[in-house]
Amino acid sequence: MTTQFERTLVQSSLWNNDVWYKSQKQHWIGWLREYSGPGYYGRKNSIRSAEFVYNHIVCPPMVLWLGEASGVPKASVAKAKQAALSSSSLQAQSAAIRRIIPWEMIEVRLSKSGR
């Protein structure tokens, strides 16, 4: 579903797929790898909770993928995707997804699955 979402964003000129990663999983791992320091964005505080990190991602496909990969029901992922497509900025799209797939929904699934 995330791949389809990315394609739709590209077709709508809301997203550029000229990126260094081949999947949102690779993007997530690469992004976290730099989180203990200033990283690409020059962050000043690298000691953050997983919830904080999730709530500050401004990459709608990554936010959607985290829900999908953690096992959130497909109906919720589809609803989140539609909500994001109704928003015009990356920040608003990410927020729309998080309103439907809040951190707690992901955390409980990751805790149960041992992922």
Coordinates of C-alpha atoms in Angstrom, one line a residue:
M1 CA 0.0 0.0 0.0
T2 CA 2.9 2.4 0.8
T3 CA 4.4 1.9 -2.7
Q4 CA 1.1 2.7 -4.3
F5 CA 0.8 5.8 -2.0
E6 CA 4.3 7.0 -3.1
R7 CA 3.3 6.5 -6.8
T8 CA 0.2 8.5 -6.3
L9 CA 2.1 11.3 -4.7
V10 CA 4.7 11.4 -7.5
Q11 CA 1.9 11.4 -10.1
S12 CA 0.3 14.4 -8.2
S13 CA 3.7 16.2 -8.1
L14 CA 3.5 16.1 -4.3
W15 CA 6.5 13.8 -4.0
N16 CA 9.8 13.3 -5.8
N17 CA 11.0 9.8 -6.0
D18 CA 14.6 10.8 -6.8
V19 CA 15.9 9.6 -3.4
W20 CA 18.9 7.6 -2.1
Y21 CA 16.8 4.7 -0.7
K22 CA 15.0 1.9 -2.5
S23 CA 12.3 1.3 0.1
Q24 CA 10.8 3.0 3.2
K25 CA 12.3 0.3 5.3
Q26 CA 15.8 1.2 4.0
H27 CA 14.9 4.9 4.5
W28 CA 13.7 4.3 8.1
I29 CA 16.9 2.3 9.0
G30 CA 19.1 4.9 7.4
W31 CA 17.3 7.7 9.1
L32 CA 17.5 6.1 12.5
R33 CA 21.2 5.3 12.0
E34 CA 21.9 9.0 12.1
Y35 CA 19.5 9.8 14.9
S36 CA 22.2 9.5 17.7
G37 CA 23.9 12.6 16.3
P38 CA 23.1 15.7 14.4
G39 CA 22.3 13.8 11.2
Y40 CA 21.3 15.4 7.9
Y41 CA 19.1 18.0 9.6
G42 CA 21.6 19.1 12.2
R43 CA 19.4 18.1 15.2
K44 CA 20.6 19.4 18.6
N45 CA 19.1 16.7 20.8
S46 CA 19.6 13.1 19.9
I47 CA 18.1 11.6 23.0
R48 CA 14.4 11.1 22.0
S49 CA 11.8 8.4 22.6
A50 CA 10.4 6.3 19.7
E51 CA 7.1 8.2 20.2
F52 CA 8.8 11.5 19.7
V53 CA 10.6 10.3 16.6
Y54 CA 7.4 9.0 15.1
N55 CA 5.5 12.1 15.9
H56 CA 8.1 14.3 14.1
I57 CA 8.6 12.4 10.9
V58 CA 7.7 14.6 7.9
C59 CA 7.8 11.9 5.3
P60 CA 4.2 10.7 4.7
P61 CA 5.3 7.4 3.0
M62 CA 7.6 6.6 5.9
V63 CA 4.8 7.2 8.4
L64 CA 2.4 5.1 6.4
W65 CA 4.9 2.3 6.0
L66 CA 5.6 2.2 9.7
G67 CA 1.9 1.5 10.3
E68 CA 1.7 -1.0 7.5
A69 CA 4.9 -2.8 8.6
S70 CA 4.0 -3.0 12.2
G71 CA 0.8 -4.8 11.4
V72 CA -1.9 -2.1 11.7
P73 CA -5.1 -3.4 10.1
K74 CA -5.2 -2.8 6.3
A75 CA -8.5 -0.9 6.6
S76 CA -6.8 1.6 9.0
V77 CA -3.8 2.0 6.7
A78 CA -6.1 2.6 3.7
K79 CA -8.0 5.2 5.7
A80 CA -4.8 6.9 6.7
K81 CA -3.6 6.9 3.1
Q82 CA -6.8 8.5 1.9
A83 CA -6.6 11.1 4.7
A84 CA -3.1 12.0 3.6
L85 CA -4.1 12.3 0.0
S86 CA -6.7 14.9 1.1
S87 CA -3.9 17.1 2.5
S88 CA -1.6 19.4 0.5
S89 CA 1.7 19.6 2.4
L90 CA 4.1 16.9 3.7
Q91 CA 3.5 18.1 7.3
A92 CA -0.3 17.9 6.9
Q93 CA -0.1 14.5 5.2
S94 CA 2.1 13.1 8.0
A95 CA -0.2 14.5 10.6
A96 CA -3.3 13.1 8.8
I97 CA -1.7 9.6 8.9
R98 CA -0.8 9.9 12.6
R99 CA -4.4 10.9 13.5
I100 CA -5.5 7.6 12.2
I101 CA -2.4 5.6 13.1
P102 CA -1.2 7.1 16.4
W103 CA 2.1 5.9 18.0
E104 CA 0.2 3.8 20.6
M105 CA -1.3 1.7 17.8
I106 CA 2.1 0.9 16.4
E107 CA 3.8 0.4 19.8
V108 CA 1.3 -2.2 20.9
R109 CA 1.8 -4.2 17.7
L110 CA 5.5 -4.0 17.9
S111 CA 5.4 -5.0 21.6
K112 CA 3.2 -8.1 20.8
S113 CA 5.2 -9.2 17.8
G114 CA 8.7 -8.7 19.2
R115 CA 9.6 -6.7 16.1

